[in-house]
Amino acid sequence: MRFARFKRGLCLRTVDSCFQDLKDSRLVEETFTVDEVTDMLDGLRTVVHSEVESELINTTYTNVLLLRQLFSQAEKWYLKLQTDVSELENRELLEQVAEFEKSEFTSSSKKPSTDLIKPKLAPLNEGGSELLNKTVACLQEENEKLKTRLKTIETQATAALDEKSKLEKSLKDLQMIQGDQKNFLKVQDITELENKVAALKCQFEKTLNDSTANQKFLEENLVTTKHDLLKVQDQLSTAEKELEKKFQQTAAYRNMKEILMKKNEQIKDLRKKLSKYEPED
């Protein structure tokens, strides 16, 4: 406020000096024409416009630099700032600021009203330390919560491990019981198999004995059959010989034999005759 008040006063003195320069340099005669007055006012407007514009631009840039410093410090301390541009044109707040300026920089001994006295901001370093302490406190609180949660999880994990150990033990016991049952079943199966093997062995020996007896019987029958076959063959051969002898003694056999002899003689004669007509090589 003091810096802005100083800059505003400087700007006003500059404007006053523009008017004073005009008075000193141009108002030297008693009467002026309309064109001369118009020319003086135009020149004065140009000078005042340039001075005011320059001061307004300078004030804007100064406010930007001031806000930049505040924002940089807020960013350093990870602060989140919010602004409401509409409040910059709030007439009530602007009047309060004007009243504050008037009461703050007046030279009178009158004390300002209690309602207009605003609490001053704490120094930035102390504010930063307080913010840092709050951050540390929040982190410690969160750390305690995490520790409590970790203990709860560890307790649950321990209970789960105990439950897992009990289940593994129960599983081993069950496997042992099943193993004993399997061994008992194996012994029973082996006994049954031995009984079956013994029964099959007895049956096989009986079948083998029966087969041996049948084989001997068949061999004896085979020898007898062979003897009978030889006898039959001998009898058949004797019968064939007798039959042939009897057939040779019959008249039909003798006639057929004479006819075959005659046919053979005729064939010989025909061959001799044919040999006479065959050409010599």
PDB file of C-alpha atoms in Angstrom:
ATOM      1  CA  MET A   1       0.000   0.000   0.000  1.00  0.00           C
ATOM      2  CA  ARG A   2       2.817   2.403   0.816  1.00  0.00           C
ATOM      3  CA  PHE A   3       4.610   1.647  -2.450  1.00  0.00           C
ATOM      4  CA  ALA A   4       1.381   2.050  -4.467  1.00  0.00           C
ATOM      5  CA  ARG A   5       0.593   5.285  -2.637  1.00  0.00           C
ATOM      6  CA  PHE A   6       4.056   6.636  -3.454  1.00  0.00           C
ATOM      7  CA  LYS A   7       3.733   5.689  -7.146  1.00  0.00           C
ATOM      8  CA  ARG A   8       0.274   7.269  -7.327  1.00  0.00           C
ATOM      9  CA  GLY A   9       1.535  10.499  -5.800  1.00  0.00           C
ATOM     10  CA  LEU A  10       4.439  10.575  -8.247  1.00  0.00           C
ATOM     11  CA  CYS A  11       2.041  10.124 -11.164  1.00  0.00           C
ATOM     12  CA  LEU A  12      -0.178  12.967  -9.916  1.00  0.00           C
ATOM     13  CA  ARG A  13       2.800  15.298  -9.557  1.00  0.00           C
ATOM     14  CA  THR A  14       3.824  14.445 -13.096  1.00  0.00           C
ATOM     15  CA  VAL A  15       0.346  15.350 -14.366  1.00  0.00           C
ATOM     16  CA  ASP A  16       0.438  18.599 -12.372  1.00  0.00           C
ATOM     17  CA  SER A  17       3.802  19.428 -13.880  1.00  0.00           C
ATOM     18  CA  CYS A  18       2.335  18.926 -17.372  1.00  0.00           C
ATOM     19  CA  PHE A  19      -0.306  21.550 -16.660  1.00  0.00           C
ATOM     20  CA  GLN A  20       2.223  23.847 -15.033  1.00  0.00           C
ATOM     21  CA  ASP A  21       4.513  23.574 -18.049  1.00  0.00           C
ATOM     22  CA  LEU A  22       1.619  24.470 -20.299  1.00  0.00           C
ATOM     23  CA  LYS A  23       0.856  27.525 -18.202  1.00  0.00           C
ATOM     24  CA  ASP A  24       4.452  28.664 -18.148  1.00  0.00           C
ATOM     25  CA  SER A  25       5.160  28.096 -21.834  1.00  0.00           C
ATOM     26  CA  ARG A  26       1.944  28.912 -23.638  1.00  0.00           C
ATOM     27  CA  LEU A  27      -0.194  31.176 -21.463  1.00  0.00           C
ATOM     28  CA  VAL A  28       1.903  34.308 -21.980  1.00  0.00           C
ATOM     29  CA  GLU A  29      -0.725  36.371 -23.760  1.00  0.00           C
ATOM     30  CA  GLU A  30      -4.019  37.765 -22.539  1.00  0.00           C
ATOM     31  CA  THR A  31      -6.209  36.587 -25.439  1.00  0.00           C
ATOM     32  CA  PHE A  32      -6.137  33.454 -27.574  1.00  0.00           C
ATOM     33  CA  THR A  33      -8.031  32.286 -30.578  1.00  0.00           C
ATOM     34  CA  VAL A  34     -10.102  29.125 -30.681  1.00  0.00           C
ATOM     35  CA  ASP A  35      -7.497  27.358 -32.813  1.00  0.00           C
ATOM     36  CA  GLU A  36      -4.729  28.267 -30.386  1.00  0.00           C
ATOM     37  CA  VAL A  37      -6.744  26.995 -27.396  1.00  0.00           C
ATOM     38  CA  THR A  38      -7.599  23.789 -29.284  1.00  0.00           C
ATOM     39  CA  ASP A  39      -3.942  23.259 -30.161  1.00  0.00           C
ATOM     40  CA  MET A  40      -2.841  23.767 -26.535  1.00  0.00           C
ATOM     41  CA  LEU A  41      -5.479  21.352 -25.211  1.00  0.00           C
ATOM     42  CA  ASP A  42      -4.572  18.719 -27.795  1.00  0.00           C
ATOM     43  CA  GLY A  43      -0.936  18.975 -26.857  1.00  0.00           C
ATOM     44  CA  LEU A  44      -1.775  18.772 -23.155  1.00  0.00           C
ATOM     45  CA  ARG A  45      -4.007  15.726 -23.748  1.00  0.00           C
ATOM     46  CA  THR A  46      -1.252  13.953 -25.628  1.00  0.00           C
ATOM     47  CA  VAL A  47       1.280  14.550 -22.847  1.00  0.00           C
ATOM     48  CA  VAL A  48      -1.125  13.583 -20.041  1.00  0.00           C
ATOM     49  CA  HIS A  49      -2.311  10.511 -21.959  1.00  0.00           C
ATOM     50  CA  SER A  50       1.252   9.351 -22.444  1.00  0.00           C
ATOM     51  CA  GLU A  51       2.167   9.869 -18.783  1.00  0.00           C
ATOM     52  CA  VAL A  52      -0.971   8.146 -17.449  1.00  0.00           C
ATOM     53  CA  GLU A  53      -0.642   5.236 -19.860  1.00  0.00           C
ATOM     54  CA  SER A  54       2.992   4.740 -18.927  1.00  0.00           C
ATOM     55  CA  GLU A  55       2.143   4.795 -15.224  1.00  0.00           C
ATOM     56  CA  LEU A  56      -0.759   2.359 -15.618  1.00  0.00           C
ATOM     57  CA  ILE A  57       1.422  -0.057 -17.595  1.00  0.00           C
ATOM     58  CA  ASN A  58       4.150   0.220 -14.978  1.00  0.00           C
ATOM     59  CA  THR A  59       1.630  -0.447 -12.194  1.00  0.00           C
ATOM     60  CA  THR A  60       0.311  -3.531 -13.997  1.00  0.00           C
ATOM     61  CA  TYR A  61       3.779  -4.950 -14.509  1.00  0.00           C
ATOM     62  CA  THR A  62       4.658  -4.220 -10.884  1.00  0.00           C
ATOM     63  CA  ASN A  63       1.575  -6.132  -9.682  1.00  0.00           C
ATOM     64  CA  VAL A  64       2.509  -9.052 -11.942  1.00  0.00           C
ATOM     65  CA  LEU A  65       6.023  -9.196 -10.452  1.00  0.00           C
ATOM     66  CA  LEU A  66       4.596  -9.052  -6.935  1.00  0.00           C
ATOM     67  CA  LEU A  67       2.172 -11.915  -7.661  1.00  0.00           C
ATOM     68  CA  ARG A  68       4.993 -13.868  -9.260  1.00  0.00           C
ATOM     69  CA  GLN A  69       7.029 -13.685  -6.064  1.00  0.00           C
ATOM     70  CA  LEU A  70       4.048 -14.836  -3.993  1.00  0.00           C
ATOM     71  CA  PHE A  71       3.260 -17.683  -6.368  1.00  0.00           C
ATOM     72  CA  SER A  72       6.886 -18.834  -6.414  1.00  0.00           C
ATOM     73  CA  GLN A  73       6.975 -18.986  -2.622  1.00  0.00           C
ATOM     74  CA  ALA A  74       3.621 -20.776  -2.535  1.00  0.00           C
ATOM     75  CA  GLU A  75       4.888 -23.300  -5.082  1.00  0.00           C
ATOM     76  CA  LYS A  76       7.989 -23.867  -2.970  1.00  0.00           C
ATOM     77  CA  TRP A  77       5.821 -24.813   0.016  1.00  0.00           C
ATOM     78  CA  TYR A  78       3.357 -26.817  -2.139  1.00  0.00           C
ATOM     79  CA  LEU A  79       0.476 -24.446  -1.384  1.00  0.00           C
ATOM     80  CA  LYS A  80      -2.710 -24.424  -3.418  1.00  0.00           C
ATOM     81  CA  LEU A  81      -3.906 -20.868  -4.056  1.00  0.00           C
ATOM     82  CA  GLN A  82      -7.287 -19.884  -5.391  1.00  0.00           C
ATOM     83  CA  THR A  83      -8.278 -16.493  -6.756  1.00  0.00           C
ATOM     84  CA  ASP A  84     -11.646 -14.909  -7.506  1.00  0.00           C
ATOM     85  CA  VAL A  85     -11.281 -12.188 -10.144  1.00  0.00           C
ATOM     86  CA  SER A  86     -14.835 -10.984  -9.536  1.00  0.00           C
ATOM     87  CA  GLU A  87     -13.810  -9.796  -6.042  1.00  0.00           C
ATOM     88  CA  LEU A  88     -11.462  -7.243  -7.629  1.00  0.00           C
ATOM     89  CA  GLU A  89     -14.486  -5.131  -8.565  1.00  0.00           C
ATOM     90  CA  ASN A  90     -16.351  -5.518  -5.308  1.00  0.00           C
ATOM     91  CA  ARG A  91     -17.155  -1.912  -4.334  1.00  0.00           C
ATOM     92  CA  GLU A  92     -17.612  -2.739  -0.672  1.00  0.00           C
ATOM     93  CA  LEU A  93     -14.198  -4.362  -0.434  1.00  0.00           C
ATOM     94  CA  LEU A  94     -12.630  -1.531  -2.406  1.00  0.00           C
ATOM     95  CA  GLU A  95     -14.122   1.010   0.019  1.00  0.00           C
ATOM     96  CA  GLN A  96     -12.749  -1.019   2.935  1.00  0.00           C
ATOM     97  CA  VAL A  97      -9.300  -0.927   1.361  1.00  0.00           C
ATOM     98  CA  ALA A  98      -9.634   2.847   0.849  1.00  0.00           C
ATOM     99  CA  GLU A  99     -10.669   3.278   4.459  1.00  0.00           C
ATOM    100  CA  PHE A 100      -7.767   1.115   5.580  1.00  0.00           C
ATOM    101  CA  GLU A 101      -5.357   3.224   3.542  1.00  0.00           C
ATOM    102  CA  LYS A 102      -6.804   6.418   4.922  1.00  0.00           C
ATOM    103  CA  SER A 103      -6.607   5.217   8.513  1.00  0.00           C
ATOM    104  CA  GLU A 104      -3.162   3.666   8.057  1.00  0.00           C
ATOM    105  CA  PHE A 105      -1.385   6.589   6.421  1.00  0.00           C
ATOM    106  CA  THR A 106      -3.218   9.545   7.936  1.00  0.00           C
ATOM    107  CA  SER A 107      -1.149  11.905   9.992  1.00  0.00           C
ATOM    108  CA  SER A 108      -3.907  12.608  12.448  1.00  0.00           C
ATOM    109  CA  SER A 109      -3.865  11.139  15.938  1.00  0.00           C
ATOM    110  CA  LYS A 110      -7.294   9.554  15.509  1.00  0.00           C
ATOM    111  CA  LYS A 111      -7.130   5.759  15.925  1.00  0.00           C
ATOM    112  CA  PRO A 112      -8.814   3.653  13.285  1.00  0.00           C
ATOM    113  CA  SER A 113     -11.972   1.708  13.974  1.00  0.00           C
ATOM    114  CA  THR A 114     -11.634  -1.780  15.404  1.00  0.00           C
ATOM    115  CA  ASP A 115     -13.715  -3.270  12.575  1.00  0.00           C
ATOM    116  CA  LEU A 116     -11.305  -1.959   9.966  1.00  0.00           C
ATOM    117  CA  ILE A 117      -8.254  -3.428  11.653  1.00  0.00           C
ATOM    118  CA  LYS A 118      -7.395  -6.648   9.845  1.00  0.00           C
ATOM    119  CA  PRO A 119      -5.123  -9.311  11.297  1.00  0.00           C
ATOM    120  CA  LYS A 120      -1.638  -9.159   9.889  1.00  0.00           C
ATOM    121  CA  LEU A 121      -0.134 -12.125   8.135  1.00  0.00           C
ATOM    122  CA  ALA A 122       2.516 -14.105   9.904  1.00  0.00           C
ATOM    123  CA  PRO A 123       6.036 -13.931   8.463  1.00  0.00           C
ATOM    124  CA  LEU A 124       6.642 -16.286   5.571  1.00  0.00           C
ATOM    125  CA  ASN A 125       9.395 -18.268   7.288  1.00  0.00           C
ATOM    126  CA  GLU A 126       7.253 -18.947  10.345  1.00  0.00           C
ATOM    127  CA  GLY A 127       4.295 -19.787   8.128  1.00  0.00           C
ATOM    128  CA  GLY A 128       6.458 -22.214   6.158  1.00  0.00           C
ATOM    129  CA  SER A 129       7.662 -23.890   9.337  1.00  0.00           C
ATOM    130  CA  GLU A 130       4.113 -24.197  10.586  1.00  0.00           C
ATOM    131  CA  LEU A 131       3.064 -25.719   7.275  1.00  0.00           C
ATOM    132  CA  LEU A 132       6.013 -28.066   7.411  1.00  0.00           C
ATOM    133  CA  ASN A 133       5.104 -29.084  10.956  1.00  0.00           C
ATOM    134  CA  LYS A 134       1.531 -29.736   9.876  1.00  0.00           C
ATOM    135  CA  THR A 135       2.783 -31.820   6.966  1.00  0.00           C
ATOM    136  CA  VAL A 136       5.070 -33.799   9.283  1.00  0.00           C
ATOM    137  CA  ALA A 137       2.199 -34.315  11.703  1.00  0.00           C
ATOM    138  CA  CYS A 138      -0.042 -35.566   8.892  1.00  0.00           C
ATOM    139  CA  LEU A 139       2.695 -37.914   7.707  1.00  0.00           C
ATOM    140  CA  GLN A 140       3.256 -39.224  11.235  1.00  0.00           C
ATOM    141  CA  GLU A 141      -0.456 -39.807  11.656  1.00  0.00           C
ATOM    142  CA  GLU A 142      -0.599 -41.636   8.342  1.00  0.00           C
ATOM    143  CA  ASN A 143       2.490 -43.612   9.381  1.00  0.00           C
ATOM    144  CA  GLU A 144       0.766 -44.683  12.597  1.00  0.00           C
ATOM    145  CA  LYS A 145      -2.267 -45.766  10.606  1.00  0.00           C
ATOM    146  CA  LEU A 146      -0.049 -47.780   8.301  1.00  0.00           C
ATOM    147  CA  LYS A 147       1.710 -49.379  11.274  1.00  0.00           C
ATOM    148  CA  THR A 148      -1.631 -50.357  12.784  1.00  0.00           C
ATOM    149  CA  ARG A 149      -2.775 -51.761   9.468  1.00  0.00           C
ATOM    150  CA  LEU A 150       0.524 -53.640   9.124  1.00  0.00           C
ATOM    151  CA  LYS A 151       0.089 -55.197  12.566  1.00  0.00           C
ATOM    152  CA  THR A 152      -3.425 -56.260  11.629  1.00  0.00           C
ATOM    153  CA  ILE A 153      -2.174 -57.800   8.400  1.00  0.00           C
ATOM    154  CA  GLU A 154       0.668 -59.570  10.257  1.00  0.00           C
ATOM    155  CA  THR A 155      -1.841 -60.989  12.733  1.00  0.00           C
ATOM    156  CA  GLN A 156      -4.047 -62.203   9.906  1.00  0.00           C
ATOM    157  CA  ALA A 157      -1.011 -63.679   8.129  1.00  0.00           C
ATOM    158  CA  THR A 158       0.084 -65.509  11.303  1.00  0.00           C
ATOM    159  CA  ALA A 159      -3.409 -66.915  11.752  1.00  0.00           C
ATOM    160  CA  ALA A 160      -3.447 -67.993   8.101  1.00  0.00           C
ATOM    161  CA  LEU A 161      -0.052 -69.734   8.537  1.00  0.00           C
ATOM    162  CA  ASP A 162      -1.294 -71.551  11.637  1.00  0.00           C
ATOM    163  CA  GLU A 163      -4.390 -72.646   9.773  1.00  0.00           C
ATOM    164  CA  LYS A 164      -2.215 -73.781   6.871  1.00  0.00           C
ATOM    165  CA  SER A 165       0.001 -75.822   9.251  1.00  0.00           C
ATOM    166  CA  LYS A 166      -3.068 -77.483  10.770  1.00  0.00           C
ATOM    167  CA  LEU A 167      -4.420 -78.320   7.337  1.00  0.00           C
ATOM    168  CA  GLU A 168      -1.053 -79.739   6.230  1.00  0.00           C
ATOM    169  CA  LYS A 169      -0.902 -81.905   9.355  1.00  0.00           C
ATOM    170  CA  SER A 170      -4.461 -83.118   8.779  1.00  0.00           C
ATOM    171  CA  LEU A 171      -3.573 -83.871   5.174  1.00  0.00           C
ATOM    172  CA  LYS A 172      -0.514 -85.897   6.214  1.00  0.00           C
ATOM    173  CA  ASP A 173      -2.588 -87.872   8.725  1.00  0.00           C
ATOM    174  CA  LEU A 174      -5.183 -88.548   6.077  1.00  0.00           C
ATOM    175  CA  GLN A 175      -2.489 -89.658   3.638  1.00  0.00           C
ATOM    176  CA  MET A 176      -1.040 -92.028   6.267  1.00  0.00           C
ATOM    177  CA  ILE A 177      -4.480 -93.512   6.901  1.00  0.00           C
ATOM    178  CA  GLN A 178      -5.037 -93.916   3.185  1.00  0.00           C
ATOM    179  CA  GLY A 179      -1.573 -95.521   2.881  1.00  0.00           C
ATOM    180  CA  ASP A 180      -2.412 -98.062   5.596  1.00  0.00           C
ATOM    181  CA  GLN A 181      -5.695 -98.836   3.896  1.00  0.00           C
ATOM    182  CA  LYS A 182      -3.907 -99.263   0.582  1.00  0.00           C
ATOM    183  CA  ASN A 183      -1.351-101.602   2.187  1.00  0.00           C
ATOM    184  CA  PHE A 184      -4.153-103.655   3.743  1.00  0.00           C
ATOM    185  CA  LEU A 185      -5.929-103.780   0.413  1.00  0.00           C
ATOM    186  CA  LYS A 186      -2.664-104.781  -1.264  1.00  0.00           C
ATOM    187  CA  VAL A 187      -2.203-107.703   1.166  1.00  0.00           C
ATOM    188  CA  GLN A 188      -5.765-108.849   0.492  1.00  0.00           C
ATOM    189  CA  ASP A 189      -5.229-108.526  -3.263  1.00  0.00           C
ATOM    190  CA  ILE A 190      -1.981-110.523  -3.075  1.00  0.00           C
ATOM    191  CA  THR A 191      -3.708-113.300  -1.089  1.00  0.00           C
ATOM    192  CA  GLU A 192      -6.538-113.448  -3.592  1.00  0.00           C
ATOM    193  CA  LEU A 193      -4.088-113.548  -6.488  1.00  0.00           C
ATOM    194  CA  GLU A 194      -2.103-116.371  -4.831  1.00  0.00           C
ATOM    195  CA  ASN A 195      -5.311-118.351  -4.358  1.00  0.00           C
ATOM    196  CA  LYS A 196      -6.273-117.769  -7.970  1.00  0.00           C
ATOM    197  CA  VAL A 197      -2.790-118.802  -9.160  1.00  0.00           C
ATOM    198  CA  ALA A 198      -2.926-121.980  -7.055  1.00  0.00           C
ATOM    199  CA  ALA A 199      -6.363-122.832  -8.442  1.00  0.00           C
ATOM    200  CA  LEU A 200      -5.195-122.182 -11.997  1.00  0.00           C
ATOM    201  CA  LYS A 201      -2.101-124.335 -11.363  1.00  0.00           C
ATOM    202  CA  CYS A 202      -4.228-127.232 -10.121  1.00  0.00           C
ATOM    203  CA  GLN A 203      -6.537-126.872 -13.084  1.00  0.00           C
ATOM    204  CA  PHE A 204      -3.580-126.738 -15.462  1.00  0.00           C
ATOM    205  CA  GLU A 205      -2.027-129.903 -13.941  1.00  0.00           C
ATOM    206  CA  LYS A 206      -5.349-131.678 -14.216  1.00  0.00           C
ATOM    207  CA  THR A 207      -5.743-130.538 -17.797  1.00  0.00           C
ATOM    208  CA  LEU A 208      -2.155-131.631 -18.526  1.00  0.00           C
ATOM    209  CA  ASN A 209      -2.755-135.063 -17.062  1.00  0.00           C
ATOM    210  CA  ASP A 210      -5.950-135.433 -19.066  1.00  0.00           C
ATOM    211  CA  SER A 211      -4.092-134.297 -22.190  1.00  0.00           C
ATOM    212  CA  THR A 212      -1.316-136.836 -21.542  1.00  0.00           C
ATOM    213  CA  ALA A 213      -3.827-139.666 -21.146  1.00  0.00           C
ATOM    214  CA  ASN A 214      -5.674-138.554 -24.271  1.00  0.00           C
ATOM    215  CA  GLN A 215      -2.382-138.343 -26.159  1.00  0.00           C
ATOM    216  CA  LYS A 216      -1.440-141.899 -25.206  1.00  0.00           C
ATOM    217  CA  PHE A 217      -4.883-143.106 -26.191  1.00  0.00           C
ATOM    218  CA  LEU A 218      -4.653-141.279 -29.496  1.00  0.00           C
ATOM    219  CA  GLU A 219      -1.173-142.665 -30.165  1.00  0.00           C
ATOM    220  CA  GLU A 220      -2.399-146.189 -29.549  1.00  0.00           C
ATOM    221  CA  ASN A 221      -5.390-145.568 -31.811  1.00  0.00           C
ATOM    222  CA  LEU A 222      -3.052-144.128 -34.428  1.00  0.00           C
ATOM    223  CA  VAL A 223      -0.816-147.216 -34.392  1.00  0.00           C
ATOM    224  CA  THR A 224      -3.836-149.483 -34.646  1.00  0.00           C
ATOM    225  CA  THR A 225      -5.246-147.397 -37.466  1.00  0.00           C
ATOM    226  CA  LYS A 226      -1.932-147.536 -39.339  1.00  0.00           C
ATOM    227  CA  HIS A 227      -1.864-151.321 -39.059  1.00  0.00           C
ATOM    228  CA  ASP A 228      -5.445-151.492 -40.260  1.00  0.00           C
ATOM    229  CA  LEU A 229      -4.574-149.166 -43.152  1.00  0.00           C
ATOM    230  CA  LEU A 230      -1.639-151.301 -44.205  1.00  0.00           C
ATOM    231  CA  LYS A 231      -3.837-154.362 -44.112  1.00  0.00           C
ATOM    232  CA  VAL A 232      -6.490-152.634 -46.207  1.00  0.00           C
ATOM    233  CA  GLN A 233      -3.859-151.426 -48.714  1.00  0.00           C
ATOM    234  CA  ASP A 234      -2.433-154.944 -49.006  1.00  0.00           C
ATOM    235  CA  GLN A 235      -5.874-156.371 -49.494  1.00  0.00           C
ATOM    236  CA  LEU A 236      -6.645-153.688 -52.096  1.00  0.00           C
ATOM    237  CA  SER A 237      -3.441-154.447 -54.000  1.00  0.00           C
ATOM    238  CA  THR A 238      -4.200-158.168 -53.969  1.00  0.00           C
ATOM    239  CA  ALA A 239      -7.719-157.505 -55.152  1.00  0.00           C
ATOM    240  CA  GLU A 240      -6.480-155.302 -58.000  1.00  0.00           C
ATOM    241  CA  LYS A 241      -4.021-157.958 -59.119  1.00  0.00           C
ATOM    242  CA  GLU A 242      -6.690-160.634 -59.034  1.00  0.00           C
ATOM    243  CA  LEU A 243      -9.066-158.338 -60.865  1.00  0.00           C
ATOM    244  CA  GLU A 244      -6.485-157.647 -63.578  1.00  0.00           C
ATOM    245  CA  LYS A 245      -5.684-161.308 -63.906  1.00  0.00           C
ATOM    246  CA  LYS A 246      -9.332-162.133 -64.209  1.00  0.00           C
ATOM    247  CA  PHE A 247      -9.843-159.371 -66.779  1.00  0.00           C
ATOM    248  CA  GLN A 248      -6.932-160.635 -68.922  1.00  0.00           C
ATOM    249  CA  GLN A 249      -8.503-164.042 -68.964  1.00  0.00           C
ATOM    250  CA  THR A 250     -11.790-162.742 -70.366  1.00  0.00           C
ATOM    251  CA  ALA A 251     -12.717-162.931 -74.175  1.00  0.00           C
ATOM    252  CA  ALA A 252     -13.244-159.174 -74.399  1.00  0.00           C
ATOM    253  CA  TYR A 253      -9.736-158.522 -73.236  1.00  0.00           C
ATOM    254  CA  ARG A 254      -8.290-160.936 -75.769  1.00  0.00           C
ATOM    255  CA  ASN A 255     -10.343-159.440 -78.644  1.00  0.00           C
ATOM    256  CA  MET A 256      -9.321-155.910 -77.686  1.00  0.00           C
ATOM    257  CA  LYS A 257      -5.711-156.964 -77.577  1.00  0.00           C
ATOM    258  CA  GLU A 258      -5.887-158.499 -81.075  1.00  0.00           C
ATOM    259  CA  ILE A 259      -7.594-155.333 -82.414  1.00  0.00           C
ATOM    260  CA  LEU A 260      -4.854-153.123 -80.927  1.00  0.00           C
ATOM    261  CA  MET A 261      -2.165-155.322 -82.518  1.00  0.00           C
ATOM    262  CA  LYS A 262      -3.841-155.063 -85.904  1.00  0.00           C
ATOM    263  CA  LYS A 263      -4.153-151.320 -85.602  1.00  0.00           C
ATOM    264  CA  ASN A 264      -0.477-151.055 -84.755  1.00  0.00           C
ATOM    265  CA  GLU A 265       0.443-153.091 -87.903  1.00  0.00           C
ATOM    266  CA  GLN A 266      -1.725-150.837 -90.058  1.00  0.00           C
ATOM    267  CA  ILE A 267      -0.080-147.734 -88.623  1.00  0.00           C
ATOM    268  CA  LYS A 268       3.354-149.125 -89.405  1.00  0.00           C
ATOM    269  CA  ASP A 269       2.337-149.827 -93.051  1.00  0.00           C
ATOM    270  CA  LEU A 270       0.936-146.338 -93.458  1.00  0.00           C
ATOM    271  CA  ARG A 271       4.110-144.784 -92.147  1.00  0.00           C
ATOM    272  CA  LYS A 272       6.176-146.786 -94.644  1.00  0.00           C
ATOM    273  CA  LYS A 273       3.946-145.633 -97.506  1.00  0.00           C
ATOM    274  CA  LEU A 274       4.118-142.030 -96.407  1.00  0.00           C
ATOM    275  CA  SER A 275       7.883-142.173 -96.161  1.00  0.00           C
ATOM    276  CA  LYS A 276       8.071-143.014 -99.888  1.00  0.00           C
ATOM    277  CA  TYR A 277       6.285-139.764-100.836  1.00  0.00           C
ATOM    278  CA  GLU A 278       8.200-137.468 -98.532  1.00  0.00           C
ATOM    279  CA  PRO A 279      10.816-135.360-100.455  1.00  0.00           C
ATOM    280  CA  GLU A 280      14.451-135.868 -99.661  1.00  0.00           C
ATOM    281  CA  ASP A 281      16.349-132.990 -97.842  1.00  0.00           C
TER     282      ASP A 281
END
